[in-house]
Coordinates of C-alpha atoms and ligand atoms in Angstrom, one line a residue:
M1 CA 93.6 143.8 98.6
I2 CA 93.3 140.3 100.6
K3 CA 94.0 140.8 103.9
D4 CA 93.2 137.5 105.0
N5 CA 95.5 134.7 104.5
P6 CA 95.5 133.8 100.8
F7 CA 95.2 130.2 101.1
V8 CA 93.4 127.6 102.8
F9 CA 93.8 124.1 103.9
G10 CA 92.6 121.7 106.5
R11 CA 88.7 123.1 105.8
A12 CA 87.0 122.9 102.2
A13 CA 88.2 125.6 99.7
E14 CA 85.7 127.8 99.1
G15 CA 85.0 131.0 96.7
T16 CA 88.4 132.7 95.8
Y17 CA 90.1 129.6 97.4
F18 CA 88.8 127.3 94.8
T19 CA 90.4 126.7 91.6
D20 CA 89.9 124.6 88.6
R21 CA 87.5 121.2 88.6
I22 CA 85.7 122.9 86.1
E23 CA 84.5 120.0 84.4
D24 CA 83.8 118.0 87.4
A25 CA 82.0 120.6 88.8
K26 CA 79.4 120.5 85.8
R27 CA 79.2 117.0 85.3
L28 CA 78.4 116.7 89.3
S29 CA 76.0 119.7 89.0
A30 CA 74.1 118.1 86.0
N31 CA 74.0 114.8 88.1
L32 CA 72.7 116.1 91.0
T33 CA 69.9 118.5 89.6
H34 CA 68.9 116.1 87.1
G35 CA 68.1 113.0 89.6
I36 CA 71.4 110.9 89.2
N37 CA 72.8 109.3 92.0
T38 CA 76.5 110.5 91.9
I39 CA 79.5 108.6 94.0
L40 CA 83.0 110.8 94.3
I41 CA 86.4 109.5 95.5
S42 CA 89.4 110.5 95.8
P43 CA 92.4 109.9 97.9
R44 CA 92.2 112.1 101.3
R45 CA 92.6 116.1 100.7
W46 CA 92.2 116.0 97.0
G47 CA 89.5 118.7 96.9
K48 CA 85.9 116.5 97.7
T49 CA 84.3 118.3 100.2
S50 CA 85.3 121.4 98.4
L51 CA 84.1 120.1 95.2
V52 CA 80.5 119.2 96.4
K53 CA 80.3 122.7 98.3
K54 CA 80.9 124.7 95.5
V55 CA 78.3 122.8 93.5
I56 CA 75.9 123.3 96.4
N57 CA 76.7 126.8 96.7
E58 CA 76.4 127.7 92.8
T59 CA 73.1 126.0 92.5
D60 CA 70.3 128.6 92.5
R61 CA 67.5 127.0 91.9
P62 CA 64.0 127.5 94.4
D63 CA 62.8 124.2 93.8
I64 CA 66.3 122.4 94.9
K65 CA 67.5 122.2 98.3
F66 CA 70.7 120.4 99.3
V67 CA 71.3 118.7 102.6
F68 CA 74.8 118.1 104.0
I69 CA 75.9 115.3 106.4
D70 CA 79.1 114.4 107.3
I71 CA 79.0 111.0 109.1
F72 CA 82.9 110.7 109.9
D73 CA 82.2 110.7 113.8
C74 CA 79.3 108.3 113.1
K75 CA 80.4 104.9 114.4
S76 CA 77.2 102.7 114.4
E77 CA 74.1 102.5 112.6
Y78 CA 72.6 104.0 115.5
D79 CA 74.6 107.0 115.0
F80 CA 74.1 107.4 111.5
Y81 CA 70.3 107.4 111.7
H82 CA 71.0 109.7 114.5
S83 CA 72.7 112.3 112.2
F84 CA 70.6 111.6 109.5
A85 CA 67.3 112.7 110.7
N86 CA 68.6 115.2 112.8
E87 CA 70.2 117.0 109.5
I88 CA 67.6 116.4 107.0
V89 CA 65.0 117.9 110.2
K90 CA 67.8 120.9 110.5
Q91 CA 68.6 122.0 107.0
T92 CA 64.5 121.6 105.5
S93 CA 63.6 124.0 107.7
S94 CA 63.7 127.9 108.2
K95 CA 62.2 128.3 111.9
I96 CA 62.6 126.3 115.2
E97 CA 58.4 125.7 115.0
E98 CA 58.9 124.0 111.2
W99 CA 61.8 121.6 112.6
V100 CA 59.1 120.7 115.8
E101 CA 56.6 120.3 113.5
T102 CA 58.5 118.6 110.7
A103 CA 60.1 115.7 113.0
K104 CA 56.3 115.2 114.8
T105 CA 54.9 115.0 111.4
F106 CA 57.3 112.4 109.7
L107 CA 58.7 110.9 112.4
S108 CA 55.4 110.1 114.6
N109 CA 55.8 107.0 115.3
I110 CA 59.2 107.3 117.2
S111 CA 58.2 110.4 119.6
P112 CA 60.6 112.4 118.6
K113 CA 62.6 114.5 121.6
F114 CA 63.7 117.8 120.9
S115 CA 66.6 119.9 122.9
F116 CA 67.9 123.0 122.0
G117 CA 70.8 124.9 123.3
T118 CA 71.7 128.8 124.0
D119 CA 71.3 129.1 120.3
P120 CA 68.6 127.6 119.1
M121 CA 69.2 127.8 115.6
N122 CA 72.0 126.4 115.4
D123 CA 71.7 124.1 118.7
F124 CA 69.2 121.7 118.0
S125 CA 69.1 118.2 118.5
L126 CA 66.5 115.3 118.3
S127 CA 66.4 112.0 119.8
F128 CA 64.4 109.1 119.6
E129 CA 63.0 106.1 121.2
W130 CA 64.6 103.6 119.7
N131 CA 62.6 100.3 119.0
P132 CA 63.5 98.5 115.5
K133 CA 60.1 97.2 115.8
D134 CA 58.1 100.4 115.5
N135 CA 60.1 100.2 111.7
T136 CA 61.9 103.4 113.6
E137 CA 64.9 102.7 110.7
K138 CA 62.5 103.0 107.9
E139 CA 60.8 105.8 109.4
I140 CA 64.1 107.8 109.5
L141 CA 65.3 106.7 105.9
Q142 CA 61.9 107.7 104.4
L143 CA 62.3 111.1 105.7
P144 CA 63.9 113.4 102.8
Q145 CA 61.1 111.9 100.7
K146 CA 58.5 112.8 102.8
I147 CA 59.7 116.4 103.5
A148 CA 60.5 116.6 99.6
Q149 CA 56.7 115.5 98.6
K150 CA 55.3 118.2 101.6
K151 CA 57.5 121.2 100.4
K152 CA 56.9 120.0 96.6
L153 CA 60.8 120.3 96.5
R154 CA 63.6 118.0 95.1
L155 CA 66.0 117.1 97.7
I156 CA 69.9 116.3 97.2
V157 CA 71.2 114.8 100.4
C158 CA 74.8 114.8 100.5
L159 CA 76.6 112.2 102.7
D160 CA 80.6 112.9 103.2
E161 CA 83.1 110.2 104.5
F162 CA 80.9 107.9 103.2
Q163 CA 83.2 105.2 103.1
Q164 CA 83.0 105.1 107.1
I165 CA 79.7 102.8 106.7
A166 CA 81.9 99.9 105.7
D167 CA 83.4 99.8 109.5
F168 CA 79.5 99.9 111.0
F169 CA 78.6 95.9 112.3
D170 CA 76.9 94.1 110.2
S171 CA 77.3 96.7 107.4
I172 CA 76.1 94.8 104.7
T173 CA 72.4 94.4 105.9
F174 CA 72.7 98.3 106.9
Q175 CA 73.6 99.1 103.4
K176 CA 70.7 96.4 102.2
K177 CA 68.3 98.7 104.6
L178 CA 70.0 101.8 102.7
R179 CA 69.4 100.7 99.4
S180 CA 66.0 98.9 99.9
V181 CA 64.5 102.4 100.5
W182 CA 66.3 104.9 98.7
Q183 CA 65.9 103.2 95.4
H184 CA 62.0 104.0 95.2
Q185 CA 62.6 107.9 96.3
Q186 CA 61.5 110.0 93.3
E187 CA 62.3 113.3 94.8
V188 CA 65.6 112.7 96.4
T189 CA 69.0 112.2 94.9
Y190 CA 71.7 111.2 97.0
C191 CA 75.7 112.3 96.3
M192 CA 78.0 110.1 98.7
F193 CA 81.7 110.7 98.5
G194 CA 84.7 109.5 100.5
S195 CA 88.3 109.0 100.6
K196 CA 89.8 105.2 100.9
K197 CA 89.1 104.3 97.4
H198 CA 89.3 100.6 97.7
L199 CA 86.3 100.9 100.7
M200 CA 84.3 103.1 98.2
E201 CA 84.8 100.7 95.7
N202 CA 84.1 97.5 97.6
I203 CA 80.5 99.2 98.6
F204 CA 79.8 100.7 94.9
N205 CA 81.7 98.5 92.2
E206 CA 81.1 94.7 93.7
R207 CA 78.3 92.6 92.0
S208 CA 77.0 91.2 95.1
M209 CA 77.1 94.4 96.9
P210 CA 73.4 96.2 98.1
F211 CA 74.6 99.4 96.3
Y212 CA 76.1 98.3 93.1
K213 CA 75.5 100.6 90.6
F214 CA 73.7 102.5 92.6
G215 CA 74.9 105.8 90.8
D216 CA 77.4 107.3 88.4
M217 CA 81.2 106.9 89.7
M218 CA 83.5 110.1 89.5
F219 CA 87.1 109.8 90.2
L220 CA 88.7 113.2 90.8
K221 CA 91.7 113.8 89.6
K222 CA 94.6 115.7 90.8
I223 CA 94.6 119.2 89.9
P224 CA 97.4 119.7 86.9
T225 CA 100.4 122.0 87.4
E226 CA 99.0 124.3 84.6
E227 CA 96.1 125.5 87.0
W228 CA 97.9 125.9 89.8
V229 CA 100.7 128.1 88.3
P230 CA 98.3 131.2 87.7
F231 CA 96.0 130.2 90.8
V232 CA 99.4 130.7 93.3
C233 CA 100.7 133.6 91.0
D234 CA 97.8 135.6 91.4
K235 CA 97.3 135.1 95.2
F236 CA 101.2 136.2 95.5
Q237 CA 100.3 139.2 93.2
E238 CA 97.3 140.1 95.2
T239 CA 98.8 140.4 98.3
G240 CA 102.0 142.5 96.7
K241 CA 104.4 139.8 96.5
T242 CA 106.2 138.2 93.5
I243 CA 106.7 134.4 92.6
S244 CA 108.0 132.9 89.7
E245 CA 106.4 130.5 87.6
E246 CA 109.4 128.2 88.0
Q247 CA 109.0 128.2 91.9
V248 CA 105.1 127.3 91.7
A249 CA 105.7 124.7 89.7
K250 CA 108.6 123.2 92.3
I251 CA 106.1 123.5 94.8
C252 CA 103.4 121.3 93.1
E253 CA 106.4 119.0 91.9
L254 CA 107.5 118.4 95.7
T255 CA 104.1 118.3 97.2
E256 CA 103.1 115.8 93.5
N257 CA 99.9 118.4 93.5
L258 CA 98.2 117.4 96.1
S259 CA 95.6 119.8 96.7
S260 CA 95.9 120.4 100.6
Y261 CA 99.7 120.5 100.3
V262 CA 100.1 123.1 97.5
Q263 CA 98.1 125.4 99.4
H264 CA 100.1 124.2 102.6
L265 CA 103.3 124.9 101.5
A266 CA 102.1 128.1 99.5
W267 CA 101.1 129.3 102.4
I268 CA 104.6 129.0 104.5
V269 CA 106.4 130.3 101.3
W270 CA 104.2 133.1 101.1
Y271 CA 104.4 134.1 104.9
K272 CA 108.3 133.2 104.9
S273 CA 109.3 135.2 101.7
D274 CA 109.8 139.3 101.2
K275 CA 108.5 140.7 98.5
V276 CA 110.0 138.5 95.8
V277 CA 110.5 134.7 96.4
R278 CA 113.9 133.3 96.4
N279 CA 114.5 129.5 95.6
K280 CA 115.8 129.3 99.4
D281 CA 112.7 129.8 100.5
I282 CA 110.9 127.3 99.1
D283 CA 113.4 124.8 100.6
N284 CA 113.2 126.2 103.8
A285 CA 109.6 126.2 103.8
V286 CA 109.7 122.4 102.6
N287 CA 111.5 122.2 105.8
D288 CA 109.1 123.6 107.8
L289 CA 106.4 121.3 106.9
L290 CA 108.5 118.0 107.1
E291 CA 109.2 119.7 110.5
Q292 CA 105.5 120.3 111.5
N293 CA 104.9 116.7 110.4
N294 CA 107.7 114.9 112.1
V295 CA 106.0 113.7 115.3
F296 CA 102.9 112.6 113.1
F297 CA 105.1 110.7 110.7
Q298 CA 107.5 109.4 113.4
R299 CA 104.4 107.7 115.5
E300 CA 103.0 106.6 112.1
V301 CA 106.5 104.8 111.4
E302 CA 106.3 103.7 114.8
Q303 CA 103.5 102.0 114.6
L304 CA 104.8 99.6 111.5
S305 CA 105.6 96.2 111.0
E306 CA 109.6 96.0 109.8
F307 CA 108.1 94.1 106.4
Q308 CA 105.8 96.8 106.5
L309 CA 108.6 99.7 106.8
N310 CA 110.5 97.6 104.0
F311 CA 108.0 97.9 101.8
L312 CA 107.4 101.5 102.5
K313 CA 111.2 102.2 101.7
A314 CA 111.1 100.3 98.7
L315 CA 107.9 102.6 97.3
A316 CA 110.1 105.5 98.5
N317 CA 112.9 104.3 96.7
G318 CA 110.8 104.4 93.6
V319 CA 109.5 100.9 93.3
S320 CA 106.1 101.2 92.4
S321 CA 104.8 97.8 90.9
G322 CA 106.5 94.3 90.6
F323 CA 106.8 94.3 94.5
S324 CA 106.7 90.6 94.1
R325 CA 109.7 90.3 91.7
K326 CA 112.7 88.1 93.4
D327 CA 115.3 90.6 93.2
I328 CA 113.0 93.6 94.9
I329 CA 112.1 90.8 97.7
K330 CA 115.3 90.2 98.3
K331 CA 116.7 93.5 98.3
Y332 CA 114.2 95.3 100.4
R333 CA 113.9 91.8 102.7
L334 CA 110.2 91.4 102.1
E335 CA 110.7 87.3 102.5
S336 CA 108.1 86.6 100.1
S337 CA 105.2 87.2 97.6
A338 CA 102.7 86.1 99.8
N339 CA 104.1 88.6 102.4
V340 CA 104.5 91.4 99.9
Q341 CA 100.6 90.9 99.2
S342 CA 99.1 90.8 102.8
V343 CA 102.2 93.8 103.8
K344 CA 100.1 95.9 100.7
K345 CA 96.5 95.0 101.9
S346 CA 97.5 96.2 105.6
L347 CA 98.9 99.3 104.6
L348 CA 95.8 100.2 102.3
K349 CA 93.7 99.5 105.0
K350 CA 95.7 102.0 107.3
G351 CA 95.5 104.3 104.7
I352 CA 99.4 105.0 104.0
I353 CA 99.1 103.9 100.4
D354 CA 97.0 104.0 97.4
I355 CA 96.6 101.2 94.9
D356 CA 95.6 101.9 91.1
E357 CA 95.8 98.7 88.9
Q358 CA 99.3 97.6 90.1
T359 CA 100.4 100.9 90.9
V360 CA 101.2 101.5 94.4
T361 CA 101.9 105.3 95.6
F362 CA 101.9 106.7 98.9
D363 CA 98.8 108.1 100.0
D364 CA 100.5 111.2 101.3
S365 CA 103.2 113.0 99.4
I366 CA 104.9 114.7 102.1
F367 CA 105.4 111.8 104.3
K368 CA 106.8 110.2 101.1
L369 CA 109.3 113.3 101.0
W370 CA 110.0 112.7 104.6
M371 CA 110.9 108.5 103.9
Q372 CA 113.2 109.7 101.3
R373 CA 115.0 112.2 103.6
Q374 CA 115.0 110.0 106.7
R375 CA 117.1 107.6 104.5
R376 CA 120.1 109.7 103.6
Ligands
LIG1 N1 89.7 123.2 93.8 C1 90.6 123.0 94.9 N2 91.3 124.7 94.8 C2 91.8 125.0 95.7 N3 92.5 124.9 96.6 C3 91.4 123.3 96.8 C4 90.5 122.6 95.6 N4 90.2 121.5 96.4 C5 91.1 121.3 97.4 N5 91.5 122.2 97.8 C6 92.9 122.0 98.8 O1 93.0 121.0 99.6 C7 92.1 120.9 100.5 C8 91.5 119.6 101.0 O2 89.6 119.8 100.4 P1 89.0 119.2 100.8 O3 88.6 119.2 102.3 O4 87.8 119.2 99.9 O5 89.1 117.7 100.2 P2 88.7 116.1 100.7 O6 88.7 115.1 99.5 O7 87.1 116.3 100.8 O8 89.5 115.6 101.9 P3 89.4 114.6 103.0 O9 88.9 113.4 102.3 O10 90.2 114.7 103.9 O11 87.9 114.5 103.1 C9 91.6 122.3 101.2 O12 91.4 122.6 102.3 C10 92.6 123.0 99.7 O13 93.6 123.6 100.8
LIG2 MG1 86.2 115.8 103.0

């Protein structure tokens, strides 16, 4: 019997918290262990990080080593090089002496300095003199290949939140530098993943961009209701509670199968219910979830222009394409077709909507529900 929370959200789902994605895991694992660079894309909180971690945890090959780097906090090229060097050195060595040795051997030109905290195994950081003339950047980008060769290993470097690099100053020049070094690395495979489809697609799908056709592009889909139903039912059962299949389907419907919200809502239903879940428990749980997000959504809305808000009202009302039609423009006061285009663009940039072909959707299904209920 599980004593812990039967559900997880807000961090990667691992082990028994992970469900489905069998085909995705197979493809990603086959790609990475056979040297195929892979780009993994989905909207936020669908399960990219969880999937990559699953593949890392399940790959049992002594000749392969994974390095996982989250670049979410990197705001500049310099931050990127810094994290990259640190994580590559740290995650390919098991002892402190080895770190120091690796860094000294392969980053000799840039005189690395070390600092250790109270827990040297985890609290370790590398810094270096920054001198572009000395080829600092190249030396850092070559690090994985050199380490792989020396240790006779294949390295798989996973870069989470990769869309971040699009915001760096002079990003295209930076991307060119990365590609020009990485494309020659025989022993290193890259897995780049991130949200903001339009940014990721711009990096990897535009003919004029340095990373064009750098690897296999995988677009993650939502976990379907048929997969969530047994998963959620079992979690309740294991903890001595009962939820019906219809009730789980209702949770999926309300959250539009957005992975993180399915788990979050299931958790609220779970802790609120007695032994047997009543439909009322689900209604209450949704209200709780909306309530928890209220301040956040309110703030989001306050930062929108009137046209942006009108657009979202139309979207919440069921319009998903054809926003430039005369009747839609008139009904939702969107002014003009040109205005619709610019509103779409700005909402996409803010990460509030996603656009697939011509269809527009809310990035956040609970925000959509909140908008719908506001209007009543
Ligand atoms: N395969 C899965 N099985 C069960 N739950 C999952 C799965 N994948 C994701 N989740 C749920 O979704 C949440 C978010 O997952 P994860 O952090 O992997 O998504 P992400 O796409 O990397 O998000 P972000 O874009 O914010 O980085 C998890 O905490 C978990 O609740
Ligand atoms: Mg993630």
